[in-house]
Short mmCIF file of C-alpha atoms in Angstrom, two decimals:
data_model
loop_
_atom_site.label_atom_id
_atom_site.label_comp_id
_atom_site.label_asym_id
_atom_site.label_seq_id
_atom_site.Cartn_x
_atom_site.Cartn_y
_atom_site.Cartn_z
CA UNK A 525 -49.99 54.80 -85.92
CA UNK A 526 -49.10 51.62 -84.17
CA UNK A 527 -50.88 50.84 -80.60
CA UNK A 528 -49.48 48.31 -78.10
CA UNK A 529 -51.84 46.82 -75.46
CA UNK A 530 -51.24 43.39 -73.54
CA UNK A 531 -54.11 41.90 -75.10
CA UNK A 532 -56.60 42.58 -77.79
CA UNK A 533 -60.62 43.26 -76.60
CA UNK A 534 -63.52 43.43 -79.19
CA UNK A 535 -64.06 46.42 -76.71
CA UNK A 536 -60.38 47.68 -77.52
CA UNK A 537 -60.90 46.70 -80.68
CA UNK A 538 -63.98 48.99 -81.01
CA UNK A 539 -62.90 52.16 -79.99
CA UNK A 540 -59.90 51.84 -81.71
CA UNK A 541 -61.49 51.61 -84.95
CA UNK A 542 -64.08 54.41 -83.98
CA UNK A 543 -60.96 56.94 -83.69
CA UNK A 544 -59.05 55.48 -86.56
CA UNK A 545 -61.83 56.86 -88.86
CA UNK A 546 -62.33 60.39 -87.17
CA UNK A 547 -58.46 61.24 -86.74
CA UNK A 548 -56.49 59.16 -89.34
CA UNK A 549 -56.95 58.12 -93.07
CA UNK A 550 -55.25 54.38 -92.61
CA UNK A 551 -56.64 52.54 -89.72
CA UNK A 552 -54.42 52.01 -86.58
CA UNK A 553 -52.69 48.85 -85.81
CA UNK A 554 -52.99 47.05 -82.78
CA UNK A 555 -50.06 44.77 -81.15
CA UNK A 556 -49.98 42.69 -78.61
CA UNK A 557 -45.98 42.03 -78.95
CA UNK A 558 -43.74 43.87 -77.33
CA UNK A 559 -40.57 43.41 -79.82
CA UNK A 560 -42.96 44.53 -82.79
CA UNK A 561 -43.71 47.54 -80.89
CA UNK A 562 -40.35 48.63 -80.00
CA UNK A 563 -39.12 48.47 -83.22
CA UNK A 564 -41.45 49.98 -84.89
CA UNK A 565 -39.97 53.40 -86.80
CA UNK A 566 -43.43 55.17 -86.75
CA UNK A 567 -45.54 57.29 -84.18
CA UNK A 568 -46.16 54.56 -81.64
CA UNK A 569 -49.50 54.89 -78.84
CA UNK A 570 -48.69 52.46 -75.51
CA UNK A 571 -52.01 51.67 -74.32
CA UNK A 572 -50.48 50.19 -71.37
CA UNK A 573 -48.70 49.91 -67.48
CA UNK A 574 -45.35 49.07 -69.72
CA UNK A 575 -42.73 51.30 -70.32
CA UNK A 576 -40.85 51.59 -73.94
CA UNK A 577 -37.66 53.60 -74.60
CA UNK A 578 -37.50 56.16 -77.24
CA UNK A 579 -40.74 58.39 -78.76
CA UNK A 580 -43.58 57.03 -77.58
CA UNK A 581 -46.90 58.16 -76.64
CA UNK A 582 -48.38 56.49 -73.40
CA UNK A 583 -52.00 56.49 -71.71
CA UNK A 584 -52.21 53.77 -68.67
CA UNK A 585 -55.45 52.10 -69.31
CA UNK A 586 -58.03 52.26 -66.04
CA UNK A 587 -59.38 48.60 -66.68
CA UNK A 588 -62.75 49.21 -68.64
CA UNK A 589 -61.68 47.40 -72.00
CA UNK A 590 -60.49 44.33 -70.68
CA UNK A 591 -63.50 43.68 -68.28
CA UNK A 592 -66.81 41.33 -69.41
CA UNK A 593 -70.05 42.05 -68.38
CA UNK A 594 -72.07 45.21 -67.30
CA UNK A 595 -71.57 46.45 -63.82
CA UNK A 596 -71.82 49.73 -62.17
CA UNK A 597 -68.86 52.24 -62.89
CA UNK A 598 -67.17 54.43 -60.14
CA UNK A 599 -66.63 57.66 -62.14
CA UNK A 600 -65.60 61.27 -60.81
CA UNK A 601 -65.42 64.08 -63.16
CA UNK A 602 -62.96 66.83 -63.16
CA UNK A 603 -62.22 69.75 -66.32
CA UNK A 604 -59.42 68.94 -69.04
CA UNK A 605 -59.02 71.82 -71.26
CA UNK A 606 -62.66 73.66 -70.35
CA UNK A 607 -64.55 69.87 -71.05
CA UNK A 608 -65.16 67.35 -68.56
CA UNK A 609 -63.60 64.03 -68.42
CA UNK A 610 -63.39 60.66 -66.05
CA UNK A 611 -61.47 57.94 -65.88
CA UNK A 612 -58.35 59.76 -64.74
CA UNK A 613 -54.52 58.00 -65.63
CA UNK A 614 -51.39 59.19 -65.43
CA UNK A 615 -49.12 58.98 -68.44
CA UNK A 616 -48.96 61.49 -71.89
CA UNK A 617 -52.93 61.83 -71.13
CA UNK A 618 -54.72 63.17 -68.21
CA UNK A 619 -57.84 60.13 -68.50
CA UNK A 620 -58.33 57.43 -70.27
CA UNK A 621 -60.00 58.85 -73.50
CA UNK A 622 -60.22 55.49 -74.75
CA UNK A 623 -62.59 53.94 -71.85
CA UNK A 624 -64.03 56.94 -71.31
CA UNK A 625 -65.36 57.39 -74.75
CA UNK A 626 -65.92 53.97 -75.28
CA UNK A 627 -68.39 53.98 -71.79
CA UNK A 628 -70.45 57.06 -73.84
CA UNK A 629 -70.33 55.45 -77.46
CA UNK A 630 -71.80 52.37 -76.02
CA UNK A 631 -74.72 54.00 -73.80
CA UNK A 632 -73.06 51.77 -71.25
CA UNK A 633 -74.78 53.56 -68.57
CA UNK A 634 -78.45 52.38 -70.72
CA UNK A 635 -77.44 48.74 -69.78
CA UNK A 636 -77.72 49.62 -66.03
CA UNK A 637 -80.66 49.32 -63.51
CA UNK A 638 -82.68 53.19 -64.16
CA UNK A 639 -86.19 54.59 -64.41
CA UNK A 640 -87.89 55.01 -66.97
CA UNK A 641 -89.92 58.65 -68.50
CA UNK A 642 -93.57 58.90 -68.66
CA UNK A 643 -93.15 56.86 -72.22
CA UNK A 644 -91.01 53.94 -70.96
CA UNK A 645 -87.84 55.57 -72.36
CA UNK A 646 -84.40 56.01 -70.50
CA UNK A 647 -84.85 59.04 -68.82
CA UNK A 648 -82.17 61.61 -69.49
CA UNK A 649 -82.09 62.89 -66.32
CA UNK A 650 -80.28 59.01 -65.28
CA UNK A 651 -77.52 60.21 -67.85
CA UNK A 652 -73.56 61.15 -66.78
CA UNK A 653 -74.16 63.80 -69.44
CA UNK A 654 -77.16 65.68 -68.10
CA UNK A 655 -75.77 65.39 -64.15
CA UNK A 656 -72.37 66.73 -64.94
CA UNK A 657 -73.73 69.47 -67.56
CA UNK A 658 -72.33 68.30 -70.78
CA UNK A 659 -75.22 67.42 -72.55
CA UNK A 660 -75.27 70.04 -74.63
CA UNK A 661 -71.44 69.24 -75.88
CA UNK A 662 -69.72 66.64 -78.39
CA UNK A 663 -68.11 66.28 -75.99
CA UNK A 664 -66.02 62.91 -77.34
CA UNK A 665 -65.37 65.16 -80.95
CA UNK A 666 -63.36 67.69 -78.22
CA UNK A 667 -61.56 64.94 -76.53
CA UNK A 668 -60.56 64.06 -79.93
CA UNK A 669 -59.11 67.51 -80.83
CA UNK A 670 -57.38 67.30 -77.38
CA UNK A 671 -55.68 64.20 -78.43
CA UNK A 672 -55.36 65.31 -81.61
CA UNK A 673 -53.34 68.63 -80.70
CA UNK A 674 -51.64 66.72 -77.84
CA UNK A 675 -50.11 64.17 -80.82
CA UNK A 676 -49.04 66.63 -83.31
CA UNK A 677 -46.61 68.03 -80.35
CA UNK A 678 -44.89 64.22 -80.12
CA UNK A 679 -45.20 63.21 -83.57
CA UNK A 680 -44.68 66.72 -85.88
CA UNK A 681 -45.17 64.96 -88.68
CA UNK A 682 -48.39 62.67 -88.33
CA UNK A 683 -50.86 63.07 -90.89
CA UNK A 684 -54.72 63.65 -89.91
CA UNK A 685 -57.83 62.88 -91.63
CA UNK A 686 -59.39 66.13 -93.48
CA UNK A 687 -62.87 66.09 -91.92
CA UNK A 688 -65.56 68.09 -93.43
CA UNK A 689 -68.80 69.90 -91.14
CA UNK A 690 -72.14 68.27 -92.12
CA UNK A 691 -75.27 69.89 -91.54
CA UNK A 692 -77.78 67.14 -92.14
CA UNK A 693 -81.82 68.09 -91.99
CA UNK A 694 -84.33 65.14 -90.94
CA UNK A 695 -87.77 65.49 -91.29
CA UNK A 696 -90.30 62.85 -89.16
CA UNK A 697 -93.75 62.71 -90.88
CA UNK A 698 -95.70 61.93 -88.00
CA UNK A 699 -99.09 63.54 -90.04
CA UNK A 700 -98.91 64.94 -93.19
CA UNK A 701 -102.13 67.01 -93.00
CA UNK A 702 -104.11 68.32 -90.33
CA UNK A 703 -107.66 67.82 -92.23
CA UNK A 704 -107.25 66.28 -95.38
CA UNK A 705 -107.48 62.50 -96.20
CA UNK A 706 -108.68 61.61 -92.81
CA UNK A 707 -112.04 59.73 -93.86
CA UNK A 708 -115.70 60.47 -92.93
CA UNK A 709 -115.75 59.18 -89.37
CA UNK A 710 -112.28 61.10 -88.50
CA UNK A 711 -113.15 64.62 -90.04
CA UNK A 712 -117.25 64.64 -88.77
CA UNK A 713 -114.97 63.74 -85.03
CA UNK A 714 -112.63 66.50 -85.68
CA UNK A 715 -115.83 68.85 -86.70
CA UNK A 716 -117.64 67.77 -83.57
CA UNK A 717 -114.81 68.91 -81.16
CA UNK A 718 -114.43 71.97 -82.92
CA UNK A 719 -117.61 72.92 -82.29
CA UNK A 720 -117.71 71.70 -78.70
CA UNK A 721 -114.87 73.55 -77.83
CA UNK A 722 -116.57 76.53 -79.55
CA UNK A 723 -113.11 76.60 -81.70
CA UNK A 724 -115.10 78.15 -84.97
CA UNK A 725 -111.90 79.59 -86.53
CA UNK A 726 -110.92 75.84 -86.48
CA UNK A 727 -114.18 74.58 -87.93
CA UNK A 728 -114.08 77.30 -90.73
CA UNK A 729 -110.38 76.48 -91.60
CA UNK A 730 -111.24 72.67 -92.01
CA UNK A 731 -114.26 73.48 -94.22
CA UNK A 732 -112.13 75.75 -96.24
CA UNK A 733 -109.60 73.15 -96.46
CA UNK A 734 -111.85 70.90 -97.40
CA UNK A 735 -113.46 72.53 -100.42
CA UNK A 736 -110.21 73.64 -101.64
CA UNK A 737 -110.27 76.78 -100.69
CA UNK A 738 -107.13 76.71 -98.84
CA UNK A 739 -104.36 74.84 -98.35
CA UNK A 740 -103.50 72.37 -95.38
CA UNK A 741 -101.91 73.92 -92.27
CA UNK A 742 -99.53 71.22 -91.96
CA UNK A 743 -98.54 70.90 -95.82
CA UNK A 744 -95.90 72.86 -96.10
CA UNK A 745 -93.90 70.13 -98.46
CA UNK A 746 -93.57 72.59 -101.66
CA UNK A 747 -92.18 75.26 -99.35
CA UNK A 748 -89.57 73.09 -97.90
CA UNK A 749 -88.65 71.89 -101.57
CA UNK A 750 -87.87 75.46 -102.48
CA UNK A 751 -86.19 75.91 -99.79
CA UNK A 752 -83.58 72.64 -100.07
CA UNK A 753 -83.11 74.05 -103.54
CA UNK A 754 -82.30 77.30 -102.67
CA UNK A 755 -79.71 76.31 -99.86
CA UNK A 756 -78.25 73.34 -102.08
CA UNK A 757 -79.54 70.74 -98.91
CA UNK A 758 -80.43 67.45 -99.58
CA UNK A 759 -82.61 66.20 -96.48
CA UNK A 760 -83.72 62.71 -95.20
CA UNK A 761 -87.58 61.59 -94.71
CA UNK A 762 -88.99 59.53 -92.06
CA UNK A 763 -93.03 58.33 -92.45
CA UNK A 764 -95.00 56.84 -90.04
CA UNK A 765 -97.03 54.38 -91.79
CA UNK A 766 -98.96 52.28 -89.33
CA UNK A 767 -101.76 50.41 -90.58
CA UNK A 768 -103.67 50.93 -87.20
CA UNK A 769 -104.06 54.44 -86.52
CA UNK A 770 -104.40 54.11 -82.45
CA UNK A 771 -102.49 55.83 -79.59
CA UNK A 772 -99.23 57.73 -80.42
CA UNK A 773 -99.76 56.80 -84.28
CA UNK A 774 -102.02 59.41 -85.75
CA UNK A 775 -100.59 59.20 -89.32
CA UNK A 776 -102.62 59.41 -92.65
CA UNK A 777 -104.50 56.25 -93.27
CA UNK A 778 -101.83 54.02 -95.48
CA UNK A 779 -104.59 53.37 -98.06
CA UNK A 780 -104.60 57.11 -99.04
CA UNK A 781 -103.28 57.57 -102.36
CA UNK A 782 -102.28 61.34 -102.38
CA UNK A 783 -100.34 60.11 -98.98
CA UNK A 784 -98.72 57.04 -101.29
CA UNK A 785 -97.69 59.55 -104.02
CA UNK A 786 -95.93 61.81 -101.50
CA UNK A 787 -93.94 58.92 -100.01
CA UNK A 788 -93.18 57.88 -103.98
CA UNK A 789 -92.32 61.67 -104.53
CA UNK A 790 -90.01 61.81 -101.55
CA UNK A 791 -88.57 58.81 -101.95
CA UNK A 792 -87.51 59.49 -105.72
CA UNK A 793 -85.96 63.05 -104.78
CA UNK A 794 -84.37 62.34 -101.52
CA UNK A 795 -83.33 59.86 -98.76
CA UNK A 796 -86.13 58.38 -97.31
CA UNK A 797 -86.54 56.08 -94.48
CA UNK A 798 -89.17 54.40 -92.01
CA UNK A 799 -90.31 55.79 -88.74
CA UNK A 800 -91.24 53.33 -87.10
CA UNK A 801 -95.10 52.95 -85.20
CA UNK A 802 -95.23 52.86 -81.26
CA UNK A 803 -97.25 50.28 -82.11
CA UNK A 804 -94.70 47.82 -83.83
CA UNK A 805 -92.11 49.02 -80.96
CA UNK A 806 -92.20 45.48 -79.13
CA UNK A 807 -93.02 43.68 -82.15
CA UNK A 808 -90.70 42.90 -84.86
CA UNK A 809 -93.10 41.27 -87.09
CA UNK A 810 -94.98 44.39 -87.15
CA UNK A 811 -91.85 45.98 -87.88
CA UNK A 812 -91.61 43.89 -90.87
CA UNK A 813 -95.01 44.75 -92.49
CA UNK A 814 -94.10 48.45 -92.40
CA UNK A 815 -90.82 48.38 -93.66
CA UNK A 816 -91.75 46.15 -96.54
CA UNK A 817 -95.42 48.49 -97.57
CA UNK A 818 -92.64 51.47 -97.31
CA UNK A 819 -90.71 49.61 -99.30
CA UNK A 820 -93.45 48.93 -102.05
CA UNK A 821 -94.78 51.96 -102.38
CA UNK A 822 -91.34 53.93 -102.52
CA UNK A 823 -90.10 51.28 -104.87
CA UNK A 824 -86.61 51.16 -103.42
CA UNK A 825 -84.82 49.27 -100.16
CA UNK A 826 -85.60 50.99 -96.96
CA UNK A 827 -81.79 50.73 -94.96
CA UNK A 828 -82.84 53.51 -92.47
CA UNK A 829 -85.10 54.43 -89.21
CA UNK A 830 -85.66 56.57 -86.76
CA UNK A 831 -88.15 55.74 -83.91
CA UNK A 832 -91.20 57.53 -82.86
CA UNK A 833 -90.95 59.42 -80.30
CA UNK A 834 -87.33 58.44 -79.82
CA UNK A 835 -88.89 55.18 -78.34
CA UNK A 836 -86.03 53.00 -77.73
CA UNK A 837 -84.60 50.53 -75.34
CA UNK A 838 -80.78 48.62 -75.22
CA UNK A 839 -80.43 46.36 -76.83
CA UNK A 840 -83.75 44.83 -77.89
CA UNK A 841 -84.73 47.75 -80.14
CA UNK A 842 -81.46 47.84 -82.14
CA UNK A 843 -81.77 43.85 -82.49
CA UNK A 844 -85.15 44.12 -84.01
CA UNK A 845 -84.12 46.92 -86.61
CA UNK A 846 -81.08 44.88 -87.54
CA UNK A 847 -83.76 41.27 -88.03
CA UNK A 848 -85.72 44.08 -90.03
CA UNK A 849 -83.18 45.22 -92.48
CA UNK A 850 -82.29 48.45 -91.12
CA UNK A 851 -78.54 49.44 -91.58
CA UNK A 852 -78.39 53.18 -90.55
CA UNK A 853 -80.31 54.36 -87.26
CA UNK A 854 -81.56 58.19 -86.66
CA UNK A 855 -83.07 57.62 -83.22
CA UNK A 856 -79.59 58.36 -81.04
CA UNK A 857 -80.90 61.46 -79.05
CA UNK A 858 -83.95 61.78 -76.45
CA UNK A 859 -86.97 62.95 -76.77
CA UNK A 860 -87.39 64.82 -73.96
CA UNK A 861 -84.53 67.62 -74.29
CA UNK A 862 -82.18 68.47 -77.01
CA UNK A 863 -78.47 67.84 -76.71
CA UNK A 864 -76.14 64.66 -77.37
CA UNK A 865 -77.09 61.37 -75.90
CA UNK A 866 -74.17 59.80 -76.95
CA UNK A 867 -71.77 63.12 -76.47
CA UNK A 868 -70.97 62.90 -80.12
CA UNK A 869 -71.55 64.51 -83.78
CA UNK A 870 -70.03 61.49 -85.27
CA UNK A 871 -71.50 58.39 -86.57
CA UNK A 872 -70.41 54.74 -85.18
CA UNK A 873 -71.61 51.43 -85.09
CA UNK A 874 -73.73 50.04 -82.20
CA UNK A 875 -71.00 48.59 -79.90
CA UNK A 876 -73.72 45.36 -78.56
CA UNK A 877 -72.56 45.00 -74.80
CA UNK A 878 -74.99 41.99 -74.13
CA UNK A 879 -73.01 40.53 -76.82
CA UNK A 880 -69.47 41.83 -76.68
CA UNK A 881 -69.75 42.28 -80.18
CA UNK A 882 -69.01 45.14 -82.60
CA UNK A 883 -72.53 45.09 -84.80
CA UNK A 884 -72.90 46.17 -88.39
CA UNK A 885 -75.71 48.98 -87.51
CA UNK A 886 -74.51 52.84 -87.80
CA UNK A 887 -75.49 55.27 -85.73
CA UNK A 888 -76.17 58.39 -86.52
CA UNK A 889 -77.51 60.87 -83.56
CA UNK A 890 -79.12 64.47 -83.59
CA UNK A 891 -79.01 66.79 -81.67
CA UNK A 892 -81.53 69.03 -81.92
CA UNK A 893 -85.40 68.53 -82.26
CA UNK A 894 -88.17 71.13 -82.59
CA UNK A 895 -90.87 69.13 -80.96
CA UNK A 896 -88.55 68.86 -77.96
CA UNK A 897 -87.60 72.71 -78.07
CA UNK A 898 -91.78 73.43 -78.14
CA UNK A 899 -93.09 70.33 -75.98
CA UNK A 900 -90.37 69.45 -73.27
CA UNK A 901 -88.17 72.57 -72.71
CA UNK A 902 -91.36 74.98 -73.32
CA UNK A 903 -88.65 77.25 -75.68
CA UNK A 904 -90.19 80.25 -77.88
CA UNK A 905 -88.89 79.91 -81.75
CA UNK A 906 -86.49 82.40 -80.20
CA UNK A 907 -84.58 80.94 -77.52
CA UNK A 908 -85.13 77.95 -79.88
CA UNK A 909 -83.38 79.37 -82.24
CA UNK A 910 -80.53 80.56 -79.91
CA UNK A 911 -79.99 76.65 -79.10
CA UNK A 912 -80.08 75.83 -82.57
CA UNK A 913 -77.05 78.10 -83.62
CA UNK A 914 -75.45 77.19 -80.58
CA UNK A 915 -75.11 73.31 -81.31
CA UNK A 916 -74.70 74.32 -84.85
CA UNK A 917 -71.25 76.46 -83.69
CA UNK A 918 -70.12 73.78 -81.81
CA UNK A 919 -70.31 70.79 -84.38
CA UNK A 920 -68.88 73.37 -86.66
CA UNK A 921 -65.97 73.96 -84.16
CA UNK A 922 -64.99 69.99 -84.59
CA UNK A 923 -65.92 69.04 -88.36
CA UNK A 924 -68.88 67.43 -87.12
CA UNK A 925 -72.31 66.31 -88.20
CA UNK A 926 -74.87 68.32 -86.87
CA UNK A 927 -78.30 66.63 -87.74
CA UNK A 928 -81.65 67.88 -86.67
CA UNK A 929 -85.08 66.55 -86.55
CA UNK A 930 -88.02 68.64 -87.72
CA UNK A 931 -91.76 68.22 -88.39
CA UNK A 932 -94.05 69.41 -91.08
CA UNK A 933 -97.00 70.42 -88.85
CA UNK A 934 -94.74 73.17 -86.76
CA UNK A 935 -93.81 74.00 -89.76
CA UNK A 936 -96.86 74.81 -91.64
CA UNK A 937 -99.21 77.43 -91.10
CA UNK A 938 -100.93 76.52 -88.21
CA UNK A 939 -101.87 79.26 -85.64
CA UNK A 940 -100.73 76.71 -82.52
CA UNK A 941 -97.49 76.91 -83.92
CA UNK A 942 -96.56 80.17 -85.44
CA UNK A 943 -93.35 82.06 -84.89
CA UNK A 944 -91.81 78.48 -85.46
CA UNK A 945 -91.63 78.55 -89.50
CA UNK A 946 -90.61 81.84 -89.54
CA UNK A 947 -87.30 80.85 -87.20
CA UNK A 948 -86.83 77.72 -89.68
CA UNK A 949 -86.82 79.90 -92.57
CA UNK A 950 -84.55 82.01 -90.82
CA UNK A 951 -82.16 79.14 -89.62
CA UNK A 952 -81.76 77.87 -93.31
CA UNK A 953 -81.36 81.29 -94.79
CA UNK A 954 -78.59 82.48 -92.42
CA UNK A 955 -77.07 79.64 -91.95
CA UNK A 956 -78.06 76.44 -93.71
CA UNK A 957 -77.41 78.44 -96.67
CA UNK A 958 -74.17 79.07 -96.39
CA UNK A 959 -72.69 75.93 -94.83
CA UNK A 960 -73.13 74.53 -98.90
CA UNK A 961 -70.16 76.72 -99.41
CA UNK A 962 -67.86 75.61 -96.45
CA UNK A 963 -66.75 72.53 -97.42
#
């Protein structure tokens, strides 16, 4: 596939690239001369006001690639195909897919003036997505099949990339156990509120948890391990491991050693990567000292993150991962309602707008998180559940990757959270287990 455009944008450039891997195995070429175009023999894409004799495929471009800077965008929504779109055009293609999935890939809307949540996080209610009710859709991965289908009827014989569904499990090891390895002054404070709050079925638990009697609420790592081998997944780990535990970061003291030996065991058996403290969120030497004590005790280069609590801000949270190390990103989703930030099931680099710069950082965004689905939307497991298999269809519907985040204390056995491991085990028993044998 050969595209003509009057001039060549790293933002062009960008998106370009981004649909060269989802729809084609060779990349397409971009030209800037007219004569090359024209006499090209293959399926030729005008990206431009120009008009070219013989099969060719046109979309007028509405601007957004060829300007500098980040200012406020007029957009209007209308349905193509059941979806919504913007950036209308005339031409072969009813909008601009390129701008218009270029604005979403780069969170362009992020870069704007917008409040802020209760944690200093974008809000999603700010988002094009949420306002015009496609936040629950890839929505990009169907503009993509649109294009896709709308090609094959120019160009019969174009070849397409083979794409293959991912379902991708992420767990975020916020606490590994409720009572264990907390140290004298934490456990006598969580006995002491126990007992003030006359919770005695919580006091007896810890005690029996304590003398070995039973096992942690929140460990449920053996269970999950059967359960990965049984439906042939092979999940990714994120641990909190701030040295401090203050505020939001409540993990188990670093100095542990059964808490070391899980990280080792974890990090030996399956893709493992840091999850970053609230506390070293504005601080990239902080950062730093995390990644590299993960790094030591797993005994292997840490290349991926996720943030806690989804805490993130463009662009100064993706420059500090990338000073850190970090190649691949998990945080690219909110963490105040499921559904897709970015309107995509696909990973791509971080387009940096400040910059004008295509980085080297992959993204990689979820979709679906339990803590939201318990703590923001208020769901039961069940209508949980229902959203679950419903994001899960649609990924499936484009060859997407459908990742979700999960933790092990809804998971485990305690009473706050029950109903919740049951639908788990359910999700990777119906479903989970048989995606193994789509591909």
């Amino acid at each position: 596939m050969l595209l003509y455009c009057n001039t060549i944008t790293p933002r062009l450039q960008y998106v370009v690239d981004f649909f060269s891997k989802e729809l084609f195995d060779a990349p397409i070429l971009i030209t800037s001369d007219s004569n090359v175009f024209q006499h090209n023999d293959g399926p030729r894409l005008n990206y431009s006001s120009e008009v070219f004799p013989g099969a060719v495929f046109t979309i007028h471009p509405v601007g957004l690639l060829w300007e500098k800077g980040i200012t406020p965008q007029s957009i209007h929504c209308f349905n193509v195909q059941g979806h919504r779109a913007f950036f209308p055009t005339t031409g072969d293609f009813p909008f601009d897919i390129l701008a218009a999935s270029f604005y979403l890939l780069s969170r362009y809307e992020e870069y704007l003036p917008h409040e802020k949540d209760e944690y200093g996080r974008y809000a999603h209610t700010n988002s094009l997505a949420f306002r015009e009710g496609f936040l629950d859709q890839p929505l990009v991965n169907y503009w993509l099949l649109h294009l896709k289908q709308t090609l094959t009827q120019r160009f019969p014989g174009l070849l397409f990339r083979k794409k293959n569904f991912k379902c991708i499990l992420s767990y975020d090891i916020d606490i590994a156990w409720s009572y264990l390895h907390k140290g004298f002054v934490r456990t006598a404070g969580g006995f002491a509120r126990s007992v003030l709050k006359g919770q005695w079925s919580q006091v007896k638990d810890r005690w029996a948890v304590l003398r070995g009697k039973k096992r942690d609420p929140y460990d449920c790592f053996e269970w999950l391990d059967a359960l990965h081998l049984y439906c042939r997944s092979r999940p990714y780990y994120f641990f909190l491991v701030a040295q401090k535990q203050v505020g939001y970061d409540k993990n188990t003291p670093t100095h542990i050693k059964p808490f070391r030996e899980l990280i080792e065991y974890y990090a030996n058996t399956y893709k493992t990567g840091i999850h970053p403290s609230w506390q070293s969120g504005d601080d990239t030497d902080l950062l730093l000292e995390e990644k590299e004590w993960l790094e030591v005790v797993a005994g292997t280069e840490i290349i991926r993150s996720r943030q806690h609590y989804i805490r993130f801000t463009l662009p100064d949270t993706y420059h500090r991962l990338m000073k850190a190390g970090i190649e691949k990103d998990y945080s690219m989703g909110y963490g105040s309602i499921n559904g897709f930030r970015a309107s995509v099931c696909s990973s791509f680099a971080w387009y940096d707008l400040e910059k004008e710069v295509t980085t080297p950082l992959l993204i990689y965004p979820f979709c679906f998180m339990d803590a939201n689905s318990l703590y923001e939307q208020r769901d039961s497991p069940q209508q949980a559940y229902a959203e679950l298999i419903l994001y899960h269809e649609q990924v499936q519907k484009v060859n997407g990757m459908m990742i979700s985040i999960w933790h092990n204390s809804i998971l485990g056995t305690d009473a706050n959270f029950a109903g919740w491991r049951e639908m788990f085990e359910l999700f990777m028993r119906e479903t989970v287990y048989w995606d193994a044998y789509s591909d």
